[in-house]
Amino acid sequence: MAKKEKSDYLIQAVSHALDLLEQFHDEIDELGVTELSKRLKLHKNNVFRLLATLESRGYIEQNRVTENYRLGLKTLELGQTFIRQMGLLRQSKPVLEALVKECNETTYVAILKELNIIYLDAVETDMTVRVVPRVGSRLPAYCTAAGKVQIAYMSDEELENYLPTKELKRYTNSTVTDRDVLKKQLKVIAEQGYAIDNEELDIGVKCVGAPIRDYTRRIIGAVSISGPSMRFTDDRVEKELIPLVMKAAEEISSKLGFQK
Amino acid sequence: MAKKEKSDYLIQAVSHALDLLEQFHDEIDELGVTELSKRLKLHKNNVFRLLATLESRGYIEQNRVTENYRLGLKTLELGQTFIRQMGLLRQSKPVLEALVKECNETTYVAILKELNIIYLDAVETDMTVRVVPRVGSRLPAYCTAAGKVQIAYMSDEELENYLPTKELKRYTNSTVTDRDVLKKQLKVIAEQGYAIDNEELDIGVKCVGAPIRDYTRRIIGAVSISGPSMRFTDDRVEKELIPLVMKAAEEISSKLGFQK
DNA sequence: TCAACATGTTGTACATAGCGCAACATCTTC
DNA sequence: GAAGATGTTGCGCTATGTACAACATGTTGA
């Protein structure tokens, strides 16, 4: 007997509270009761009570001057708890930091979630021209190095479920939009153990990435190096960056219990 | 007419959801429905529905093998949103990083919340022996440098409300436990514009700290340098670390609109 | 192998807590 | 001063959250 969808069990009041927390994003850092009421399509009194509850627990704070509300410190604490408890993040940070020192480019660790990769952590170079990281952001897996090394090991069937259309969305002139062409490249990537993003997502940005495995031998994420194309010459990528990113991936994998 | 306590408006279901999220802390990274039910004193069915709601939004994930639940990625995203929106964090990070390069010790930015300071951000040195930062943790303000520079500018009345007992809790042999003695020291700190923690909280750990102000001229936080006592000689503290931490505080304050 | 026990998941009725409606207190603008 | 905006307060009603119970499945021990 198949399990019932958990969506049948949702608690509406809790959903509303989460909706409210999610109204603070991008440049929207403070909001009033009335604006939140409009956005959430809830009565002001309801919004006020949600805010009161979240505020009493530190997830929301009120600016006493403007009377507007914003996210509270407890959201940071909760996020830090997640970080502490996630082994991949804990173990990869020192490796990312060392990697930045070696190649002087921005480094990331990323995981695959549905059709996207999500950057879990980043360490930035202090070069004047650099890729600026955005931890937490979601990017399409098929045109990023970190994503490609994670989908490269999927079966044909999985890949076709994963990318259901033969035509993929284009981001730049370099984006591979033909699924069959991408599948051939992924086979090569799986053999090589690394991937390159040649401006497939962003013009002027290149990445190299390698997969991270844990004690179960499964791929659980990827480490990548990202930077401006002008510094990612073919020679440098081949001779310096690929060896570095593969070594970093091996090191993190080893820390997570992966044995060759 | 005084405003009514917001606690009269709390939504119980939302409180329960937050209680649940807060069960994951320290070493407790996965929990089952039954254990959560015991901890929260709620029926299993209630806990299951809370979990279902939080899981449907990504704040909780289920381990398919153990069937246990853990924090989800959305908690990280929410925490990252907080970071992006908080000007103090954004503006202080590069200063912390530069400071680490100058003194090769761990640097922090911290704010005052109730009786404690909370470390908002840290940048670690790569010295083998170092202070290991714990972002998000709360420490008593009166025996940390970052705390002392924030309470030093309070009035006598505020301080007595702030520290209601004449006898303060001891953490080490060096902890100042007499409130009147501490008040005298705080007066000196307010004049100097910096504070030193001489193993008052942790044996073998010393800190120096200086206050951060914003455009309102109020103190909104502190920057500090922390390290093993063996490297924090009196001479080094005086000649190197105090000037560095004060300069860093000035720099961050300036970025936040503070004008002398 | 089977019974006991543990777990997470499913189902349902009812009472109370969440929601909706409205008013109030305060501030700002014209 | 009136109008309009805001956040906050109050209260009644009903829909939703809670409580109770059962089910499906896996594990353990005799």
Coordinates of C-alpha atoms (C1' of nucleotides) in Angstrom, one line a residue:
Chain A
M1 CA 0.0 0.0 0.0
A2 CA 1.5 3.3 -1.1
K3 CA 2.0 5.9 1.5
K4 CA -0.4 8.9 1.4
E5 CA 0.9 12.2 0.3
K6 CA 2.1 14.2 3.2
S7 CA 0.5 17.2 1.7
D8 CA -2.8 15.8 3.1
Y9 CA -1.6 16.5 6.6
L10 CA -0.5 20.2 6.4
I11 CA -1.2 22.5 9.3
Q12 CA -2.5 25.7 7.8
A13 CA -1.3 28.0 10.6
V14 CA 2.2 26.7 10.3
S15 CA 2.2 27.1 6.6
H16 CA 1.1 30.7 7.0
A17 CA 4.0 31.3 9.4
L18 CA 6.5 29.9 6.9
D19 CA 4.9 32.0 4.2
L20 CA 5.5 35.0 6.3
L21 CA 9.2 34.2 6.9
E22 CA 9.7 33.7 3.2
Q23 CA 8.4 37.2 2.4
F24 CA 11.8 38.6 3.5
H25 CA 14.1 38.0 0.5
D26 CA 16.4 39.8 -1.9
E27 CA 16.1 43.6 -1.2
I28 CA 12.9 43.2 1.0
D29 CA 14.4 43.4 4.5
E30 CA 11.6 45.2 6.4
L31 CA 7.8 44.9 6.0
G32 CA 4.8 46.3 7.9
V33 CA 1.7 44.4 9.0
T34 CA -0.5 45.9 6.3
E35 CA 1.9 45.0 3.5
L36 CA 2.4 41.5 4.8
S37 CA -1.4 41.2 5.0
K38 CA -1.7 42.1 1.4
R39 CA 1.1 39.8 0.3
L40 CA -0.2 36.8 2.3
K41 CA -3.9 37.5 1.7
L42 CA -4.5 37.2 5.4
H43 CA -6.3 39.7 7.7
K44 CA -4.1 42.1 9.5
N45 CA -5.0 40.6 12.9
N46 CA -3.9 37.2 11.7
V47 CA -0.6 38.6 10.4
F48 CA -0.1 40.4 13.7
R49 CA -0.6 37.2 15.6
L50 CA 1.8 35.3 13.4
L51 CA 4.3 38.1 13.8
A52 CA 3.8 38.1 17.6
T53 CA 4.5 34.4 17.8
L54 CA 7.6 34.5 15.6
E55 CA 8.8 37.6 17.4
S56 CA 8.4 36.0 20.8
R57 CA 10.7 33.3 19.7
G58 CA 13.3 35.6 18.0
Y59 CA 12.6 34.6 14.4
I60 CA 11.2 38.1 13.7
E61 CA 12.3 41.5 15.1
Q62 CA 10.5 44.8 15.0
N63 CA 12.2 48.0 14.2
R64 CA 11.0 50.3 16.9
V65 CA 11.3 53.4 14.9
T66 CA 9.6 52.4 11.6
E67 CA 7.5 49.7 13.4
N68 CA 8.3 47.5 10.5
Y69 CA 9.3 43.8 10.9
R70 CA 12.3 42.0 9.7
L71 CA 13.9 38.6 10.1
G72 CA 15.4 37.9 13.6
L73 CA 18.6 36.4 14.9
K74 CA 17.0 33.0 15.5
T75 CA 16.9 32.4 11.8
L76 CA 20.6 32.7 11.7
E77 CA 21.0 30.3 14.7
L78 CA 18.7 27.8 13.0
G79 CA 20.8 28.0 9.8
Q80 CA 24.0 27.6 11.8
T81 CA 22.6 24.5 13.5
F82 CA 21.9 23.1 10.0
I83 CA 25.5 23.8 9.0
R84 CA 26.9 22.2 12.2
Q85 CA 24.9 19.1 11.7
M86 CA 25.6 18.6 8.0
G87 CA 28.8 16.7 7.7
L88 CA 29.5 17.7 4.1
L89 CA 29.6 21.4 5.1
R90 CA 31.7 20.8 8.2
Q91 CA 34.3 18.7 6.4
S92 CA 34.6 20.7 3.2
K93 CA 35.2 24.2 4.6
P94 CA 38.9 23.9 5.4
V95 CA 39.4 22.2 2.0
L96 CA 37.7 25.1 0.2
E97 CA 39.8 27.6 2.1
A98 CA 43.1 25.8 1.2
L99 CA 41.9 25.5 -2.4
V100 CA 41.4 29.3 -2.6
K101 CA 44.9 29.8 -1.4
E102 CA 46.2 27.5 -4.1
C103 CA 44.4 28.8 -7.1
N104 CA 43.2 32.3 -5.9
E105 CA 39.7 31.8 -7.3
T106 CA 36.3 31.4 -5.6
T107 CA 35.6 27.9 -4.5
Y108 CA 32.2 26.2 -3.7
V109 CA 30.7 23.1 -2.4
A110 CA 27.3 22.3 -4.0
I111 CA 24.6 19.7 -3.8
L112 CA 22.0 18.5 -6.3
K113 CA 18.4 19.1 -5.4
E114 CA 15.8 18.3 -8.1
L115 CA 16.9 20.0 -11.3
N116 CA 19.2 22.4 -9.6
I117 CA 22.4 22.6 -7.7
I118 CA 22.5 24.6 -4.6
Y119 CA 25.6 26.2 -3.3
L120 CA 26.0 25.3 0.3
D121 CA 29.2 27.1 1.0
A122 CA 31.7 29.3 -0.7
V123 CA 35.1 30.8 0.0
E124 CA 36.0 33.9 -2.0
T125 CA 39.3 35.0 -3.4
D126 CA 40.2 38.6 -2.8
M127 CA 41.2 39.3 -6.4
T128 CA 39.6 42.5 -7.6
V129 CA 37.8 40.8 -10.4
R130 CA 36.2 37.6 -9.1
V131 CA 33.1 35.6 -9.1
V132 CA 30.9 36.8 -6.2
P133 CA 29.3 33.8 -4.5
R134 CA 25.7 33.5 -3.4
V135 CA 25.3 30.7 -0.9
G136 CA 21.9 29.2 -1.0
S137 CA 21.2 30.0 -4.6
R138 CA 19.9 27.4 -7.0
L139 CA 21.3 27.0 -10.5
P140 CA 20.5 24.6 -13.3
A141 CA 22.6 21.5 -12.9
Y142 CA 23.1 20.7 -16.6
C143 CA 25.1 23.9 -17.4
T144 CA 27.3 24.1 -14.3
A145 CA 30.4 22.1 -13.6
A146 CA 29.2 21.2 -10.1
G147 CA 25.9 20.0 -11.4
K148 CA 27.3 18.1 -14.4
V149 CA 29.6 16.0 -12.2
Q150 CA 26.6 15.0 -10.2
I151 CA 24.3 14.0 -12.9
A152 CA 27.0 12.4 -15.0
Y153 CA 26.8 9.1 -13.1
M154 CA 23.0 8.7 -13.6
S155 CA 21.6 6.0 -15.8
D156 CA 20.1 6.9 -19.1
E157 CA 16.7 6.3 -17.6
E158 CA 17.3 8.6 -14.6
L159 CA 18.7 11.3 -16.9
E160 CA 15.6 11.2 -19.1
N161 CA 13.4 11.5 -16.0
Y162 CA 15.7 14.2 -14.8
L163 CA 15.7 16.2 -18.0
P164 CA 12.3 15.3 -19.5
T165 CA 12.5 17.5 -22.6
K166 CA 14.9 16.9 -25.5
E167 CA 15.4 20.7 -25.8
L168 CA 17.0 22.4 -22.8
K169 CA 16.8 26.0 -21.9
R170 CA 19.5 28.3 -23.2
Y171 CA 21.3 30.7 -20.9
T172 CA 24.2 31.8 -23.2
N173 CA 25.4 31.1 -26.7
S174 CA 27.6 28.4 -25.2
T175 CA 24.7 26.5 -23.4
V176 CA 24.3 22.9 -24.5
T177 CA 20.6 22.7 -25.3
D178 CA 20.4 19.3 -27.0
R179 CA 19.8 16.7 -24.4
D180 CA 21.5 13.9 -26.5
V181 CA 24.6 16.1 -27.0
L182 CA 24.7 16.7 -23.2
K183 CA 24.3 13.0 -22.5
K184 CA 27.4 12.2 -24.6
Q185 CA 29.4 14.9 -22.8
L186 CA 28.2 13.5 -19.4
K187 CA 29.6 10.1 -20.4
V188 CA 33.0 11.6 -20.9
I189 CA 32.7 13.6 -17.7
A190 CA 31.9 10.4 -15.8
E191 CA 35.0 8.8 -17.1
Q192 CA 37.3 11.8 -16.5
G193 CA 35.9 12.5 -13.0
Y194 CA 35.6 16.3 -13.5
A195 CA 33.6 18.8 -15.5
I196 CA 34.1 22.2 -17.1
D197 CA 31.5 24.9 -17.5
N198 CA 32.6 27.0 -20.5
E199 CA 30.4 30.0 -20.0
E200 CA 27.3 27.8 -20.4
L201 CA 25.4 29.6 -17.6
D202 CA 27.0 33.0 -17.4
I203 CA 28.9 34.9 -20.1
G204 CA 32.4 35.5 -18.8
V205 CA 32.3 32.9 -16.1
K206 CA 33.9 29.5 -16.2
C207 CA 34.0 26.7 -13.6
V208 CA 35.6 23.3 -13.0
G209 CA 34.0 20.8 -10.7
A210 CA 34.6 17.3 -9.3
P211 CA 32.2 15.0 -7.4
I212 CA 32.3 14.3 -3.6
R213 CA 31.4 10.8 -2.3
D214 CA 30.8 9.6 1.2
Y215 CA 31.2 6.3 3.0
T216 CA 28.3 4.8 1.0
R217 CA 30.3 5.5 -2.2
R218 CA 27.4 7.6 -3.5
I219 CA 27.9 11.0 -4.9
I220 CA 26.6 13.5 -2.3
G221 CA 27.8 16.8 -3.7
A222 CA 30.5 18.5 -5.7
V223 CA 33.4 20.9 -5.2
S224 CA 34.1 23.6 -7.8
I225 CA 36.3 26.5 -8.7
S226 CA 34.8 29.4 -10.4
G227 CA 36.2 32.5 -12.0
P228 CA 36.3 35.0 -14.8
S229 CA 37.0 33.5 -18.2
M230 CA 39.9 35.7 -18.8
R231 CA 41.8 33.9 -16.1
F232 CA 40.5 30.4 -17.0
T233 CA 42.8 29.8 -20.0
D234 CA 42.7 26.2 -21.4
D235 CA 46.2 25.7 -20.3
R236 CA 45.5 26.8 -16.8
V237 CA 42.4 24.8 -16.5
E238 CA 44.1 21.7 -17.7
K239 CA 47.4 22.0 -15.9
E240 CA 46.3 23.7 -12.7
L241 CA 42.6 23.9 -11.9
I242 CA 41.5 20.4 -12.8
P243 CA 44.2 18.7 -10.8
L244 CA 43.4 21.0 -7.8
V245 CA 39.6 20.5 -7.9
M246 CA 40.0 16.8 -8.2
K247 CA 42.4 16.6 -5.3
A248 CA 40.0 18.7 -3.2
A249 CA 37.1 16.4 -4.0
E250 CA 39.2 13.4 -3.1
E251 CA 40.2 15.0 0.2
I252 CA 36.7 15.9 1.2
S253 CA 35.4 12.4 0.1
S254 CA 38.1 10.8 2.2
K255 CA 37.0 12.9 5.2
L256 CA 33.5 11.7 4.6
G257 CA 34.6 8.1 4.8
F258 CA 34.9 7.3 1.0
Q259 CA 37.5 4.7 0.2
K260 CA 38.7 4.1 -3.3
Chain B
M1 CA -2.2 53.5 27.2
A2 CA 0.5 50.8 27.3
K3 CA 0.6 48.3 24.6
K4 CA -0.6 44.9 25.5
E5 CA 2.0 42.0 25.8
K6 CA 2.3 40.3 22.5
S7 CA 2.3 37.1 24.3
D8 CA -1.4 37.3 24.5
Y9 CA -1.6 36.8 20.8
L10 CA 0.5 33.7 20.3
I11 CA -0.6 31.1 17.8
Q12 CA -0.1 27.7 19.5
A13 CA 0.3 25.7 16.4
V14 CA 3.1 28.0 15.2
S15 CA 4.8 27.8 18.6
H16 CA 4.7 24.0 18.4
A17 CA 6.4 24.1 15.0
L18 CA 9.2 26.3 16.3
D19 CA 9.6 24.1 19.3
L20 CA 10.0 21.2 17.0
L21 CA 12.7 23.0 14.9
E22 CA 14.5 23.8 18.1
Q23 CA 14.8 20.2 19.1
F24 CA 17.7 19.8 16.7
H25 CA 20.7 21.2 18.4
D26 CA 24.2 20.2 19.5
E27 CA 24.7 16.6 18.8
I28 CA 21.0 15.8 18.1
D29 CA 20.9 15.8 14.4
E30 CA 18.2 13.2 13.7
L31 CA 15.0 12.4 15.6
G32 CA 12.0 10.1 15.1
V33 CA 8.3 11.0 15.5
T34 CA 8.0 9.1 18.8
E35 CA 11.0 10.8 20.4
L36 CA 9.8 14.2 19.2
S37 CA 6.4 13.4 20.6
K38 CA 7.9 12.7 24.0
R39 CA 10.0 15.8 23.9
L40 CA 7.3 18.1 22.8
K41 CA 4.6 16.5 24.9
L42 CA 2.4 16.3 21.8
H43 CA 0.6 13.3 20.3
K44 CA 2.4 11.5 17.6
N45 CA -0.2 12.4 15.1
N46 CA 0.3 16.1 15.8
V47 CA 4.0 15.8 15.5
F48 CA 3.7 13.9 12.3
R49 CA 1.5 16.7 10.8
L50 CA 4.0 19.4 12.0
L51 CA 6.8 17.4 10.4
A52 CA 4.8 17.0 7.2
T53 CA 4.2 20.7 7.0
L54 CA 7.8 21.7 7.7
E55 CA 9.0 19.0 5.3
S56 CA 6.8 20.1 2.5
R57 CA 8.5 23.5 2.8
G58 CA 12.0 22.1 3.1
Y59 CA 12.7 23.1 6.7
I60 CA 12.8 19.4 7.7
E61 CA 14.0 16.4 5.7
Q62 CA 13.5 12.8 6.3
N63 CA 16.3 10.2 6.2
R64 CA 14.7 7.5 4.1
V65 CA 16.8 4.7 5.6
T66 CA 16.4 5.4 9.3
E67 CA 13.0 7.2 8.8
N68 CA 14.3 9.9 11.2
Y69 CA 13.9 13.6 10.6
R70 CA 16.5 16.3 10.6
L71 CA 16.7 20.0 9.7
G72 CA 16.3 20.8 6.0
L73 CA 18.1 23.1 3.6
K74 CA 15.5 25.8 3.9
T75 CA 16.8 26.7 7.4
L76 CA 20.2 27.5 5.8
E77 CA 18.5 29.6 3.2
L78 CA 16.5 31.5 5.8
G79 CA 19.7 32.1 7.8
Q80 CA 21.5 33.3 4.7
T81 CA 18.7 35.7 4.0
F82 CA 19.2 37.1 7.5
I83 CA 22.9 37.5 6.8
R84 CA 22.4 39.3 3.5
Q85 CA 19.9 41.7 5.0
M86 CA 21.8 42.6 8.1
G87 CA 24.1 45.5 7.3
L88 CA 26.5 44.9 10.2
L89 CA 27.3 41.4 8.9
R90 CA 27.7 42.5 5.4
Q91 CA 30.0 45.4 6.1
S92 CA 32.1 43.7 8.7
K93 CA 33.2 40.6 6.9
P94 CA 35.9 42.1 4.7
V95 CA 37.2 44.0 7.7
L96 CA 37.4 40.7 9.7
E97 CA 39.2 39.0 6.9
A98 CA 41.8 41.8 6.6
L99 CA 42.2 41.8 10.3
V100 CA 43.0 38.1 10.4
K101 CA 45.7 38.7 7.8
E102 CA 47.2 41.4 9.9
C103 CA 47.3 39.6 13.3
N104 CA 46.9 36.0 12.4
E105 CA 44.3 35.3 15.1
T106 CA 40.6 34.5 15.0
T107 CA 38.4 37.6 14.6
Y108 CA 34.7 38.0 15.4
V109 CA 31.9 40.4 15.2
A110 CA 29.3 40.2 18.1
I111 CA 26.2 41.8 19.2
L112 CA 24.6 42.2 22.6
K113 CA 21.3 40.4 23.3
E114 CA 20.0 40.5 26.8
L115 CA 22.7 39.4 29.2
N116 CA 24.8 37.8 26.5
I117 CA 26.9 38.6 23.4
I118 CA 26.2 36.6 20.3
Y119 CA 28.9 35.9 17.7
L120 CA 27.4 36.9 14.4
D121 CA 30.4 36.1 12.3
A122 CA 34.0 34.9 12.6
V123 CA 37.0 34.5 10.4
E124 CA 39.5 32.0 11.6
T125 CA 43.3 32.0 11.4
D126 CA 45.0 28.9 10.1
M127 CA 47.5 28.7 12.9
T128 CA 47.6 25.2 14.3
V129 CA 46.7 26.3 17.8
R130 CA 43.8 28.8 17.6
V131 CA 40.5 29.7 19.1
V132 CA 37.8 27.8 17.2
P133 CA 34.8 30.0 16.5
R134 CA 31.2 29.1 17.1
V135 CA 29.0 31.5 15.2
G136 CA 25.6 31.8 16.9
S137 CA 26.7 30.9 20.3
R138 CA 25.8 33.1 23.4
L139 CA 28.4 34.1 26.0
P140 CA 28.1 36.2 29.1
A141 CA 28.8 39.9 28.2
Y142 CA 30.5 40.9 31.4
C143 CA 33.5 38.5 31.0
T144 CA 34.2 38.9 27.3
A145 CA 35.9 41.8 25.6
A146 CA 33.2 42.1 22.9
G147 CA 30.6 42.2 25.7
K148 CA 32.4 44.6 28.0
V149 CA 32.9 47.3 25.3
Q150 CA 29.1 47.2 24.7
I151 CA 28.0 47.4 28.3
A152 CA 30.7 49.9 29.2
Y153 CA 28.7 52.8 27.9
M154 CA 25.6 52.1 29.9
S155 CA 24.4 54.3 32.7
D156 CA 24.8 53.0 36.3
E157 CA 21.0 52.4 36.4
E158 CA 21.1 50.4 33.2
L159 CA 24.0 48.4 34.4
E160 CA 22.2 47.6 37.6
N161 CA 19.1 46.5 35.7
Y162 CA 21.4 44.6 33.4
L163 CA 23.3 42.8 36.1
P164 CA 20.8 42.6 38.9
T165 CA 22.9 40.7 41.4
K166 CA 26.0 42.1 43.2
E167 CA 27.7 38.7 42.8
L168 CA 28.4 37.6 39.3
K169 CA 28.9 34.0 38.2
R170 CA 32.5 32.7 38.1
Y171 CA 33.9 31.0 35.0
T172 CA 37.6 30.9 35.8
N173 CA 39.9 32.2 38.6
S174 CA 40.2 35.4 36.6
T175 CA 36.5 36.1 36.3
V176 CA 35.6 39.4 37.9
T177 CA 32.6 38.4 40.1
D178 CA 32.1 41.6 42.1
R179 CA 29.7 43.9 40.2
D180 CA 31.2 47.1 41.8
V181 CA 34.7 46.1 40.7
L182 CA 33.4 45.4 37.2
K183 CA 31.6 48.7 37.1
K184 CA 34.9 50.5 37.8
Q185 CA 36.6 48.6 35.1
L186 CA 33.8 49.4 32.6
K187 CA 34.3 53.1 33.3
V188 CA 38.0 52.8 32.3
I189 CA 37.0 50.7 29.2
A190 CA 34.5 53.4 28.1
E191 CA 37.3 56.0 28.2
Q192 CA 39.9 53.8 26.5
G193 CA 37.5 52.6 23.8
Y194 CA 38.6 49.0 24.0
A195 CA 38.4 46.0 26.4
I196 CA 40.6 43.0 27.2
D197 CA 39.4 39.6 28.4
N198 CA 42.2 38.1 30.4
E199 CA 41.1 34.5 30.6
E200 CA 37.9 35.6 32.4
L201 CA 35.6 33.2 30.5
D202 CA 38.0 30.4 29.3
I203 CA 41.3 29.4 30.8
G204 CA 44.0 29.9 28.1
V205 CA 41.9 32.3 26.0
K206 CA 42.3 36.0 25.7
C207 CA 40.5 38.6 23.6
V208 CA 40.6 42.2 22.8
G209 CA 37.5 44.1 21.6
A210 CA 36.3 47.4 20.4
P211 CA 32.7 48.8 19.9
I212 CA 31.0 49.3 16.5
R213 CA 28.7 52.3 16.0
D214 CA 26.3 53.1 13.2
Y215 CA 24.8 56.3 11.7
T216 CA 22.7 56.9 14.8
R217 CA 26.0 57.0 16.9
R218 CA 24.7 54.1 19.0
I219 CA 26.8 51.1 19.7
I220 CA 25.4 48.2 17.7
G221 CA 28.0 45.6 18.1
A222 CA 31.7 44.9 18.7
V223 CA 34.6 43.5 16.8
S224 CA 37.1 41.3 18.6
I225 CA 40.3 39.3 18.2
S226 CA 40.6 36.1 20.2
G227 CA 43.5 33.7 20.7
P228 CA 45.5 31.5 23.0
S229 CA 47.0 33.3 26.0
M230 CA 50.5 32.1 25.1
R231 CA 50.4 34.4 22.0
F232 CA 48.6 37.3 23.7
T233 CA 51.6 38.7 25.6
D234 CA 51.0 42.1 27.3
D235 CA 53.4 43.7 24.9
R236 CA 51.7 42.3 21.9
V237 CA 48.2 43.2 23.1
E238 CA 49.3 46.7 23.8
K239 CA 51.4 47.4 20.8
E240 CA 49.7 45.3 18.1
L241 CA 46.3 43.9 18.9
I242 CA 44.6 46.9 20.6
P243 CA 45.5 49.3 17.8
L244 CA 44.4 46.7 15.2
V245 CA 41.0 46.0 16.8
M246 CA 40.3 49.7 17.3
K247 CA 41.1 50.5 13.7
A248 CA 38.9 47.6 12.6
A249 CA 36.0 48.9 14.7
E250 CA 36.4 52.4 13.3
E251 CA 36.4 51.1 9.8
I252 CA 33.2 49.1 10.2
S253 CA 31.6 52.0 12.1
S254 CA 32.5 54.3 9.2
K255 CA 31.0 51.8 6.7
L256 CA 27.8 51.9 8.8
G257 CA 27.6 55.6 8.6
F258 CA 29.1 56.6 11.9
Q259 CA 30.9 59.9 11.8
K260 CA 33.2 61.0 14.6
Chain C
dT1 C1' 8.4 -19.2 13.0
dC2 C1' 5.5 -16.5 15.6
dA3 C1' 4.3 -13.1 19.1
dA4 C1' 5.5 -9.0 21.2
dC5 C1' 7.0 -4.6 20.6
dA6 C1' 8.5 -0.7 18.4
dT7 C1' 8.1 2.6 14.8
dG8 C1' 6.0 5.9 11.3
dT9 C1' 1.6 6.7 9.0
dT10 C1' -3.6 6.9 8.5
dG11 C1' -8.4 8.1 9.9
dT12 C1' -12.0 10.7 12.3
dA13 C1' -14.8 13.4 15.5
dC14 C1' -15.1 17.4 18.3
dA15 C1' -13.9 21.3 21.0
dT16 C1' -11.2 25.0 21.1
dA17 C1' -7.9 27.8 19.0
dG18 C1' -7.3 30.2 14.7
dC19 C1' -9.6 33.3 11.8
dG20 C1' -12.5 37.0 10.3
dC21 C1' -14.6 41.2 11.2
dA22 C1' -14.5 45.4 13.3
dA23 C1' -12.9 49.0 16.3
dC24 C1' -9.3 51.7 18.5
dA25 C1' -5.0 54.5 19.3
dT26 C1' -1.6 57.0 17.1
dC27 C1' 0.9 59.2 13.6
dT28 C1' 1.3 61.8 9.2
dT29 C1' -0.3 64.7 5.6
dC30 C1' -3.0 68.1 3.4
Chain D
dG1 C1' -8.9 69.6 12.0
dA2 C1' -10.2 65.9 8.9
dA3 C1' -8.8 62.2 6.3
dG4 C1' -6.0 58.5 5.7
dA5 C1' -2.5 55.5 7.0
dT6 C1' -0.5 52.4 10.2
dG7 C1' 0.0 48.9 14.1
dT8 C1' -2.7 47.0 17.9
dT9 C1' -6.8 45.4 20.5
dG10 C1' -11.2 42.8 21.2
dC11 C1' -14.6 39.3 20.5
dG12 C1' -17.6 35.7 18.4
dC13 C1' -18.0 31.8 15.5
dT14 C1' -16.7 27.9 13.0
dA15 C1' -13.1 25.5 10.7
dT16 C1' -9.0 23.7 11.8
dG17 C1' -5.8 21.7 15.1
dT18 C1' -5.8 18.3 18.5
dA19 C1' -6.7 13.9 20.7
dC20 C1' -7.8 9.3 20.4
dA21 C1' -7.3 5.2 18.1
dA22 C1' -6.1 2.0 14.6
dC23 C1' -3.1 0.4 10.9
dA24 C1' 1.1 -1.2 8.2
dT25 C1' 5.6 -2.5 8.6
dG26 C1' 9.9 -3.8 10.6
dT27 C1' 12.8 -5.7 14.4
dT28 C1' 13.7 -8.7 18.1
dG29 C1' 13.6 -12.6 21.1
dA30 C1' 11.9 -17.0 22.6

